[in-house]
XYZ file of C-alpha atoms in Angstrom:
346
model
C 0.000 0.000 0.000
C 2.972 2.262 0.952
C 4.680 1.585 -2.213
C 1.180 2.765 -4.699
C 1.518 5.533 -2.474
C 4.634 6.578 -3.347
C 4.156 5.754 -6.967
C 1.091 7.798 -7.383
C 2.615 10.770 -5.999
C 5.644 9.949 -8.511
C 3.873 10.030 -11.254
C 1.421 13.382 -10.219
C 4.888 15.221 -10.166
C 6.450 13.926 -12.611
C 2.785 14.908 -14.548
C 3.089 18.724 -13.053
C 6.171 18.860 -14.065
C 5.417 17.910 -17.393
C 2.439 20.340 -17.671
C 4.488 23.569 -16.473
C 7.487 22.947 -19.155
C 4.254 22.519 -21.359
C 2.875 25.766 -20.021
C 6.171 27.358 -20.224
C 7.019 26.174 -23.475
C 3.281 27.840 -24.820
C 2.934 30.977 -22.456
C 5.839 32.127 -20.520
C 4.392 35.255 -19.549
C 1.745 33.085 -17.380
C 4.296 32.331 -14.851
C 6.221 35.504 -14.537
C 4.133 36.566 -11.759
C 4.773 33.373 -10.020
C 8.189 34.045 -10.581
C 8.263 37.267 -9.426
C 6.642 36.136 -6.243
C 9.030 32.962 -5.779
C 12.230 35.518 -6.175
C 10.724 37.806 -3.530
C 10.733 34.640 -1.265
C 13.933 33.215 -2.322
C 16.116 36.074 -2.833
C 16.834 36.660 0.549
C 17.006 32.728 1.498
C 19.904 32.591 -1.059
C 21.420 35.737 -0.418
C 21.581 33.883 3.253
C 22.579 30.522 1.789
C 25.425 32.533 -0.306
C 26.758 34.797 2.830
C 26.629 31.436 4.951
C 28.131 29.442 2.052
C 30.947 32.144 1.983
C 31.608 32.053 5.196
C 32.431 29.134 5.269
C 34.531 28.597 2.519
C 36.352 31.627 3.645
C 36.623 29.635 6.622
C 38.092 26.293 5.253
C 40.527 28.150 2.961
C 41.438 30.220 6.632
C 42.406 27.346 8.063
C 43.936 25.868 5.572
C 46.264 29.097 5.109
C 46.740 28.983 9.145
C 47.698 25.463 9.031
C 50.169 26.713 6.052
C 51.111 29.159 7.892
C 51.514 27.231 11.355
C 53.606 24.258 9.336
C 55.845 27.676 7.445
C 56.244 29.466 10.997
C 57.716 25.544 12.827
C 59.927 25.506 9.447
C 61.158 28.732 10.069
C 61.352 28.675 13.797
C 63.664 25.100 12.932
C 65.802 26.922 10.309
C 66.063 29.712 13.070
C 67.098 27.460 15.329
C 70.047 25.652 13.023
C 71.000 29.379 11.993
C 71.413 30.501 15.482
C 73.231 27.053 16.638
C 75.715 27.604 13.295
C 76.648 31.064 14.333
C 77.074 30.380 17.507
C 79.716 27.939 16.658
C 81.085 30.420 13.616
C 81.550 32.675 16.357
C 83.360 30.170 18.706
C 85.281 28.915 15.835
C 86.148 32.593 15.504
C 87.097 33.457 19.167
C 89.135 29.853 19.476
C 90.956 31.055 16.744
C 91.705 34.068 17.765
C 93.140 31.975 21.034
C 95.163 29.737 18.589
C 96.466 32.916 16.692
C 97.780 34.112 19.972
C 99.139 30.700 21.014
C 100.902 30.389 17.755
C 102.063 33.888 18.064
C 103.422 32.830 21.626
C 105.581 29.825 20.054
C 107.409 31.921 17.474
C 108.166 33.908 20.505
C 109.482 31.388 22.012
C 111.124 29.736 18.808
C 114.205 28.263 20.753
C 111.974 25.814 22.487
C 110.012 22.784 21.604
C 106.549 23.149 21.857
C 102.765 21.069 21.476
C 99.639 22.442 21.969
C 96.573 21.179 24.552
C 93.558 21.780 25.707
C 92.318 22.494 29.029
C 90.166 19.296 30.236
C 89.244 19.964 34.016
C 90.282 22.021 36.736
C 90.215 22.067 40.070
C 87.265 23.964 42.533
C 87.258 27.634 42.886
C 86.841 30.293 40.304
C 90.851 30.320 39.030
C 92.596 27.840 37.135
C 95.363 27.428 39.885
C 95.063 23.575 39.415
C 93.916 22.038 36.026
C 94.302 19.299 33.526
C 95.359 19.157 30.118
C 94.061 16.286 27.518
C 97.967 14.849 26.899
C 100.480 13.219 28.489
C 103.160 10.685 28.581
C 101.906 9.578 25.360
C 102.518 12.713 23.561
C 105.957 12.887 25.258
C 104.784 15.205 28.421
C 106.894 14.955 31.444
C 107.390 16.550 35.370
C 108.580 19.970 35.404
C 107.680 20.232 31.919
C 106.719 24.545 31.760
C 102.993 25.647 30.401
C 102.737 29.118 28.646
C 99.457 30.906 27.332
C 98.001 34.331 27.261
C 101.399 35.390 26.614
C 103.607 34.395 28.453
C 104.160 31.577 31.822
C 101.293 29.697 33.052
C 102.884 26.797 35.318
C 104.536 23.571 35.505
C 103.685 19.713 34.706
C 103.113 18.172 38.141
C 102.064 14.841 37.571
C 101.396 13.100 34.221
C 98.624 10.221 33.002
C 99.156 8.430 29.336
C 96.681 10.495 28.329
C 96.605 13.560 30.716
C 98.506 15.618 32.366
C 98.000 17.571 35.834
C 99.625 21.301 36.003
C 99.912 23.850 38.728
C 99.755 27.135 37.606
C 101.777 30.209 39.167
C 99.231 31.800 41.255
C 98.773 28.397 43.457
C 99.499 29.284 47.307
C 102.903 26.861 47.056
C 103.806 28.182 43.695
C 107.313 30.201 43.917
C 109.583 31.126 40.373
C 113.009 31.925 40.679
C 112.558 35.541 38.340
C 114.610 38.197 36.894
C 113.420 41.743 35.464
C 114.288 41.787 31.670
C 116.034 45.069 31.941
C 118.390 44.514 34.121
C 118.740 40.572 34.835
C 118.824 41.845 39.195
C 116.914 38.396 40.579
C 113.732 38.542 42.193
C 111.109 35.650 43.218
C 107.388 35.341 42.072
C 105.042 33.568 44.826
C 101.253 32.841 43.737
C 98.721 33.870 46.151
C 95.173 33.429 45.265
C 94.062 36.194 47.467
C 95.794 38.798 45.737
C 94.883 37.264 42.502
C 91.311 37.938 43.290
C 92.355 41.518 42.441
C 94.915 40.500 39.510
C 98.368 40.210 41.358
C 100.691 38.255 42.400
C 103.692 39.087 44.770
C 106.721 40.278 44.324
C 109.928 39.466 46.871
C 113.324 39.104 47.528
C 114.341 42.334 45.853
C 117.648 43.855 46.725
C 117.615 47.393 47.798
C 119.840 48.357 45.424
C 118.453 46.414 42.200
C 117.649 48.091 38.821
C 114.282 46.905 38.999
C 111.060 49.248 38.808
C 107.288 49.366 38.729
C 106.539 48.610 35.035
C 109.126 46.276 34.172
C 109.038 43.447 32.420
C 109.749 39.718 34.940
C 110.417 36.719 33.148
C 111.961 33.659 34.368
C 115.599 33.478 35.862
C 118.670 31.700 34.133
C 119.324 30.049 37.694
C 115.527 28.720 38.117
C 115.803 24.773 38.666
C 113.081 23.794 36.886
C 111.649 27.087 34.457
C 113.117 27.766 31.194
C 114.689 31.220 31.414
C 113.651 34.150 29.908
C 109.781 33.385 29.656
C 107.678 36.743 30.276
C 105.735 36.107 33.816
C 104.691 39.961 34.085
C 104.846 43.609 34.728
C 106.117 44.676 38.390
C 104.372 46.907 40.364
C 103.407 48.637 44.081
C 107.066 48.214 44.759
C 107.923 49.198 48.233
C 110.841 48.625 50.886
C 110.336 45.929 53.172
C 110.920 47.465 56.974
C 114.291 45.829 57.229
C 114.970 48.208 54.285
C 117.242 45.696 53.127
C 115.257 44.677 50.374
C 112.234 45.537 48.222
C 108.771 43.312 47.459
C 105.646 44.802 45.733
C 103.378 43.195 43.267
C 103.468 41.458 39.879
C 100.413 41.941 37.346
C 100.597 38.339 35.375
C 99.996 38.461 31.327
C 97.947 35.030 31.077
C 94.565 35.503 32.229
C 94.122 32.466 34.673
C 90.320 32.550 34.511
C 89.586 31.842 31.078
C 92.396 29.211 30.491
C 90.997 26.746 27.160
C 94.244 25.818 25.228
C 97.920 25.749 26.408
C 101.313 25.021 25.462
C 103.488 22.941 26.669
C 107.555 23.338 26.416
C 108.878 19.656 25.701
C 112.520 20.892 26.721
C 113.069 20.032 30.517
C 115.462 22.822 32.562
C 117.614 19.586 33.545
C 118.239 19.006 29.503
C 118.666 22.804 29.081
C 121.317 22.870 31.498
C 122.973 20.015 29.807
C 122.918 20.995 26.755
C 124.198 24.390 27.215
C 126.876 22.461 29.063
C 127.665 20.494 26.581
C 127.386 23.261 23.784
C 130.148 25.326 26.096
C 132.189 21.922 26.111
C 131.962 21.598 22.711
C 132.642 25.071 21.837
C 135.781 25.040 24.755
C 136.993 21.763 22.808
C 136.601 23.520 19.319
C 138.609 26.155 20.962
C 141.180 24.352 21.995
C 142.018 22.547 19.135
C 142.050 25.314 17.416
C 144.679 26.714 19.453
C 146.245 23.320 19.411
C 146.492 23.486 15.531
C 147.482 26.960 15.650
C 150.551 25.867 17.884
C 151.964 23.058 15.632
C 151.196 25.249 12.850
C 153.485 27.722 14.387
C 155.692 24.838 15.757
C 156.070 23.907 12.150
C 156.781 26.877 10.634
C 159.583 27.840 13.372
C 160.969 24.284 13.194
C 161.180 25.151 9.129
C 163.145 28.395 9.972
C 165.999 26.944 11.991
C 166.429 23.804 9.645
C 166.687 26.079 6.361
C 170.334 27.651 7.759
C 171.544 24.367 8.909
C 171.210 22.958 5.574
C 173.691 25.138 3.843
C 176.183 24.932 6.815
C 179.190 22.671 5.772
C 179.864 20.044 7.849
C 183.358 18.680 8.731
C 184.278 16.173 11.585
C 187.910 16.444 12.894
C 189.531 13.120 14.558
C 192.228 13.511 16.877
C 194.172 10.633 18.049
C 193.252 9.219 21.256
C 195.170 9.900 24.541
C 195.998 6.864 27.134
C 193.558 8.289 29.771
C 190.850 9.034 27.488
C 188.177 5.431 26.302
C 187.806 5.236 22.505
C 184.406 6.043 22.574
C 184.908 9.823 24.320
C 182.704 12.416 23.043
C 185.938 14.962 24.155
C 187.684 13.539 20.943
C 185.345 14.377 18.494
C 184.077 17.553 17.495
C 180.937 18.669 15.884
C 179.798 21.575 14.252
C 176.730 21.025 13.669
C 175.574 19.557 16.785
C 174.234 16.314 15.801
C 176.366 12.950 16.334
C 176.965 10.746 13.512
């Protein structure tokens, strides 16, 4: 029953239909004012359907550009991200070398001695790097008492040494004391570490005579009778020099050149003071032998010549042996019975 239903009203619209395309097809102007009326009605229902269509279309293609735009900005903010991280290294690449520059610098300084470069590992607690560690040792040929330079001039000294590592203690430790001279005038001083005063940038300054050539603004470097430092490495500038109440002799304090709280890369002198000493030793030795045999060679030369002189004239003497006849007392052999000119026995 439902289904007649449904195909009567089928075919009653399809039949309307049919008659109004008929109608339209015949008399046109019989449905204009039905279709004036319908537009009144739906003109403003579209209009509606249009705005709300618009709306939102406008809204997918928003948030589709948003989404664009969200998936562009987390691109960018990544790129950002890599760009920043990249010149952040650029720019540590740049200031580490600008340290290397300095260290190279430092070893053509200090040409006459052997040298390798390191890098500061670890260090010990507090803010300075009185006590640190170095990424090579007896591997790369480091040794005790071997001397570390940076910033310019004298760091510290090789204390104890690893295969791979190295321990140093630098010249503003509380125990550290160099044997110094001032540059000037080679007068002797000593340079003890003191991390009190090095809170303000000093060191101290002692055993001064009253009478040495040595005054605020010049140059210490390391004494030729230090036991264990190389001589003639710069330490620092003098300073606040004062006599000491015995008035005897004069301390003060010592401004260093390396800057002992931004320590990253070192280098390390591979000549010990023991083989300095030994082979300056054996350079004088050397040089004292060369000497000598020089004069040695000089003095047969000389020999020679002189030796040439006096037999020249005795060549061209005429020699003539006399023989007297031999006495009773006298043996047969006596030198008293024969006489020579020349000086030399047959």
């Amino acid at each position: 029953m439902k289904l007649s239903n449904n195909k009567m009203l089928l075919i009653i619209l399809s039949v309307l239909c049919l008659a109004m395309i008929g109608v339209t097809t015949v008399r046109d102007e019989w449905l204009s004012p039905l279709r004036t009326a319908v537009g009144y009605f739906l003109l403003p229902v579209q209009s509606g359907v249009n705005r709300v269509g618009k709306a939102l279309y406008n809204d997918v293609k928003n948030r589709e550009k948003l989404k664009t735009a969200l998936e562009d900005n987390a691109k960018l903010k990544a790129r950002i991200d890599e760009l920043t991280m990249e010149n952040v290294r650029l720019e540590a690449d740049g200031f580490e070398l600008k340290r290397l520059r300095a260290l190279y610098e430092l070893n053509q300084e200090y040409g006459q001695y052997r040298m390798t470069g390191a890098r500061v590992i670890a260090k010990d607690t507090g803010g300075w790097f009185h006590i640190f560690r170095i990424d090579k040792g007896s591997a790369d040929g480091i040794q005790v008492d071997m001397n570390v330079l940076a910033g310019g001039g004298l760091v510290g000294i090789v204390t104890n040494v690893g295969a791979n590592y190295a321990t140093v203690r630098s010249i503003i430790d509380d125990v550290s004391r160099v044997s110094a001279m001032a540059l000037q005038s080679g007068d002797p001083c000593v340079v003890s570490g003191d991390l009190q005063s090095y809170a303000e940038g000093k060191l101290r300054i002692s055993d001064i005579t009253d009478t040495a050539d040595i005054k605020d603004g010049d140059k210490i470097v390391t004494s030729t009778i230090s036991s264990k430092f190389l001589p003639g490495i710069l330490i620092g500038y003098a300073g606040d020099l004062k006599t000491d109440p015995a008035r005897l002799t004069r301390s003060g304090s010592l401004i260093p050149v390396a800057d002992f709280g931004t320590l990253q890369e070192v280098l390390v002198v591979l000549d010990l003071k023991s083989e300095y000493r030994e082979n300056s030793g054996a350079q004088s030795e050397t040089a004292g032998e060369a000497g000598a045999q020089a004069e040695s060679t000089e003095a047969q030369t000389a020999q020679a010549s002189s030796t040439a002189e006096i037999i020249s004239p005795v060549a061209e003497m005429p020699v003539s042996v006399e023989a007297s006849a031999p006495s009773e007392e006298s043996s047969p052999m006596s030198m008293d019975n024969v006489s020579l000119e020349t000086g030399r026995a047959d």
